C-alpha positions as a printed Julia matrix, in Angstrom:
298×3 Matrix{Float64}:
 106.81   87.24  113.87
 103.77   85.03  114.39
 101.43   83.86  117.11
  98.39   81.69  117.68
  95.87   82.48  120.42
  92.35   82.24  121.75
  90.19   85.06  123.08
  86.87   85.26  124.91
  85.04   88.52  125.66
  82.35   87.84  128.25
  80.45   91.05  127.34
  79.86   90.12  123.7
  77.03   88.05  122.26
  77.42   84.29  122.81
  77.7    83.72  119.05
  80.61   86.14  118.63
  82.51   86.38  121.86
  84.91   83.41  121.54
  87.42   82.76  118.8
  90.8    81.31  117.94
  93.02   83.77  116.08
  96.36   83.86  114.32
  98.6    86.86  113.86
 101.52   87.46  111.52
 103.76   90.48  111.21
 106.96   91.84  109.74
 109.0    94.95  110.22
 112.26   96.77  109.77
 114.1    99.12  112.12
 117.41  100.92  111.83
 119.27  103.39  114.01
 122.62  105.1   113.62
 124.65  107.46  115.77
 126.85  110.36  114.74
 128.98  113.1   116.3
 130.71  110.57  118.58
 127.42  109.27  119.91
 125.84  112.63  120.72
 123.44  112.4   117.8
 121.13  109.64  116.61
 118.76  109.04  113.73
 116.28  106.19  113.48
 113.63  104.75  111.21
 111.15  101.93  111.6
 108.17  100.36  109.85
 105.97   97.55  111.18
 103.01   95.63  109.72
 100.79   92.94  111.22
  97.56   91.17  110.37
  95.19   89.37  112.75
  92.6    86.83  111.58
  89.8    85.71  113.95
  88.69   82.27  112.8
  85.19   82.51  114.35
  84.77   86.33  114.17
  85.56   87.45  110.64
  84.18   90.92  111.28
  86.9    91.45  113.89
  89.83   90.81  111.51
  92.21   93.75  111.3
  95.52   94.91  109.9
  97.76   97.81  110.8
 101.05   99.32  109.85
 103.12  101.95  111.58
 106.09  103.96  110.32
 108.27  106.4   112.22
 111.32  108.61  111.76
 113.24  110.48  114.46
 116.46  112.41  114.98
 118.05  113.57  118.22
 121.12  115.32  119.56
 122.63  116.08  122.98
 124.85  119.15  123.35
 127.91  119.12  125.66
 126.28  121.62  128.05
 123.26  119.34  128.71
 120.65  120.56  126.23
 119.06  117.75  124.22
 116.33  117.49  121.6
 114.45  114.79  119.74
 112.16  115.4   116.79
 110.25  113.02  114.6
 107.02  111.88  113.04
 104.87  108.75  113.3
 102.24  107.59  110.81
  99.71  104.85  111.59
  97.21  103.13  109.29
  94.75  101.15  111.42
  91.57   99.14  110.89
  90.89   97.72  114.35
  87.64   98.85  116.05
  88.2   101.64  118.56
  85.96  101.66  121.61
  82.22  101.38  122.01
  81.56  104.35  119.68
  82.5   102.26  116.64
  81.52   98.81  115.42
  83.24   96.56  112.92
  86.35   97.73  111.08
  87.05  101.45  111.26
  89.93  102.31  108.88
  91.72  105.47  109.99
  95.07  107.22  109.87
  96.99  108.95  112.65
  99.68  111.49  111.76
 101.81  112.6   114.74
 104.81  114.97  114.42
 106.58  115.9   117.68
 109.45  117.89  119.16
 110.83  117.13  122.64
 113.75  118.94  124.28
 115.16  119.53  127.72
 118.07  120.17  130.04
 119.71  117.22  131.8
 121.1   117.91  135.28
 119.98  121.53  134.95
 119.9   122.35  138.68
 122.39  120.97  141.19
 123.58  118.4   138.66
 120.43  116.34  139.41
 117.23  118.07  138.26
 116.03  117.44  134.69
 113.69  119.95  133.0
 111.97  118.68  129.84
 109.5   120.22  127.38
 107.53  118.96  124.41
 104.98  119.79  121.74
 103.13  117.35  119.53
 100.33  117.5   116.98
  98.09  114.49  116.36
  95.67  114.36  113.42
  93.14  111.49  113.16
  91.18  110.88  109.96
  88.66  108.09  109.29
  88.18  106.62  105.8
  84.46  105.95  106.19
  81.97  108.84  106.31
  80.01  106.96  108.96
  82.88  107.54  111.39
  83.74  111.12  110.4
  82.71  112.37  113.86
  86.02  110.91  115.03
  88.1   113.21  112.8
  90.07  115.68  114.93
  93.38  117.48  115.45
  94.93  117.68  118.93
  97.82  119.96  119.89
  99.53  119.23  123.23
 102.25  121.15  125.07
 103.91  119.78  128.24
 106.64  120.49  130.76
 108.19  117.98  133.18
 110.57  118.34  136.12
 112.26  115.22  137.58
 114.71  114.36  140.37
 116.7   111.14  141.06
 115.13  108.6   143.44
 116.76  105.39  144.73
 120.24  106.3   143.47
 119.9   107.07  139.74
 117.92  104.05  138.57
 114.59  105.86  139.04
 113.24  109.41  139.22
 110.32  111.22  140.82
 108.63  113.8   138.59
 105.82  116.29  138.15
 104.34  117.09  134.71
 101.87  119.67  133.42
 100.27  119.48  129.97
  97.88  121.69  128.0
  95.79  120.39  125.08
  93.64  121.99  122.39
  91.3   119.61  120.52
  89.79  120.81  117.22
  86.96  118.5   116.07
  85.86  118.5   112.43
  82.25  117.48  113.05
  79.65  120.23  113.51
  77.91  117.89  115.97
  80.74  118.15  118.49
  82.19  120.87  120.67
  85.89  121.72  120.44
  88.04  121.22  123.52
  89.46  124.7   124.08
  91.41  124.0   127.25
  92.6   120.62  128.5
  94.76  120.9   131.61
  96.47  118.0   133.37
  98.81  117.93  136.37
 100.36  114.64  137.52
 103.16  113.45  139.76
 104.83  110.06  139.69
 107.88  107.84  139.72
 109.58  106.15  136.75
 112.55  103.92  136.08
 113.7   100.7   137.75
 113.7    99.51  141.34
 116.17   96.57  141.5
 115.73   93.91  144.15
 118.29   91.3   143.13
 120.47   90.04  140.3
 117.48   89.18  138.08
 114.48   90.7   139.88
 113.48   94.28  138.99
 110.36   96.42  138.91
 110.46   98.61  135.79
 108.0   101.2   134.5
 106.09  104.18  135.88
 103.21  105.12  138.19
 101.57  108.55  138.19
  98.61  110.21  139.92
  96.99  113.57  139.27
  93.98  115.49  137.97
  92.72  116.45  134.5
  90.24  119.2   133.64
  88.59  119.8   130.25
  86.8   123.03  129.18
  84.75  122.79  125.99
  83.62  125.52  123.6
  79.93  125.01  124.41
  78.07  123.51  127.35
  75.42  121.8   125.25
  75.85  118.95  122.79
  72.7   118.09  120.85
  72.35  114.96  118.71
  69.1   114.13  116.88
  67.29  116.77  118.93
  68.43  115.25  122.24
  70.82  116.97  124.65
  73.55  114.38  125.29
  75.84  116.67  127.28
  74.93  119.79  129.25
  78.25  120.77  130.82
  81.3   122.38  129.23
  83.54  121.57  132.19
  84.7   118.06  133.09
  87.26  116.9   135.59
  88.46  113.62  137.05
  91.35  112.05  138.87
  94.16  110.51  136.8
  95.81  107.17  137.46
  98.3   105.68  135.02
 100.71  102.82  135.54
 102.69  100.47  133.34
 104.83   98.12  135.39
 106.87   95.04  134.53
 108.18   92.74  137.24
 110.94   90.36  136.2
 110.69   87.4   138.54
 113.64   85.62  136.96
 115.39   84.99  133.66
 112.34   83.25  132.17
 109.26   84.77  133.86
 107.83   88.3   133.86
 104.5    89.98  134.64
 103.09   93.21  133.19
 100.36   95.43  134.66
  98.73   98.46  133.0
  96.18  100.76  134.65
  94.56  103.9   133.19
  91.9   106.24  134.56
  91.47  109.55  132.75
  89.29  111.47  130.29
  89.05  110.12  126.73
  87.66  111.39  123.43
  84.0   110.59  122.76
  81.58  111.04  119.85
  78.57  110.76  122.18
  79.37  113.68  124.48
  82.03  116.21  125.36
  84.17  113.51  126.97
  84.06  110.04  128.46
  85.55  108.82  131.73
  87.78  105.83  130.96
  88.91  102.96  133.17
  91.31  100.35  131.8
  93.26   97.55  133.46
  95.39   94.97  131.65
  97.6    92.09  132.77
 100.12   89.85  130.99
 102.19   86.93  132.24
 105.08   85.69  130.06
 107.17   82.56  130.31
 110.08   81.92  127.94
 109.95   78.3   126.81
 113.06   78.66  124.67
 115.04   81.44  123.05
 112.46   82.41  120.4
 109.26   80.93  121.86
 107.19   82.64  124.54
 104.03   81.47  126.33
 101.76   84.41  127.26
  98.44   84.84  129.06
  96.57   88.15  128.89
  93.41   89.72  130.3
  91.98   93.24  130.24
  88.94   95.17  131.4
  87.8    98.54  129.97
């Protein structure tokens, strides 16, 4: 794959904010089924490189590899297990500048019961472990291991093309740096709708929208850096909004909208309150050529 684009960040310095860029990538993916389609196994690896012609310090590369296996039993029980490994160099948030090489290692196990109650209610569970490690000592405050457990209950909405759901998750965040407090109890409860809402032969609204609340309890109330108290509360809470929606206006045109408001990891305090909104508009010029415009705010 390849693309050519131009970007302009209005919040950066005038000398650095604008640049043309080119991006090239390659990958491989394979998936096979067994046991008459009840089981599946898949593997994928993807690499891409982005070169900013006027912002060399922003150049980055990344590759991602994943392996998963799943099976659905005749009585409705299903499971999917796998692992994903990422090697990234792109800057991550305002806490880091320039390239920040790091690796993410994420094994997971998801399982559930389809049509468990009344032949309609799905009950799903999951556990995943995510370890992040930075190559440079200057960024070692970002090293951490996060364990998350979740449970989700869903019910069909608008026939069976979409479902309403409620999900609870618990997280434990162990941070390597002595300058940070561990997250001992992260609790989140959200409700939402997911799937597709068709409106015609080609028009459809696909994705999810969820609302809820997240609360984070840290090991210590105080976080001191260079003799200065940067955080004096071990309890943080905020409303949660997440949405990723795609509207297909026709066979050639589609629009994507992403919205996130939640708590995010921070090296400057116990947590940071994050807002993100992104928008894409795609138009297919021909079979393998797409025109895309994008904008985001964080």
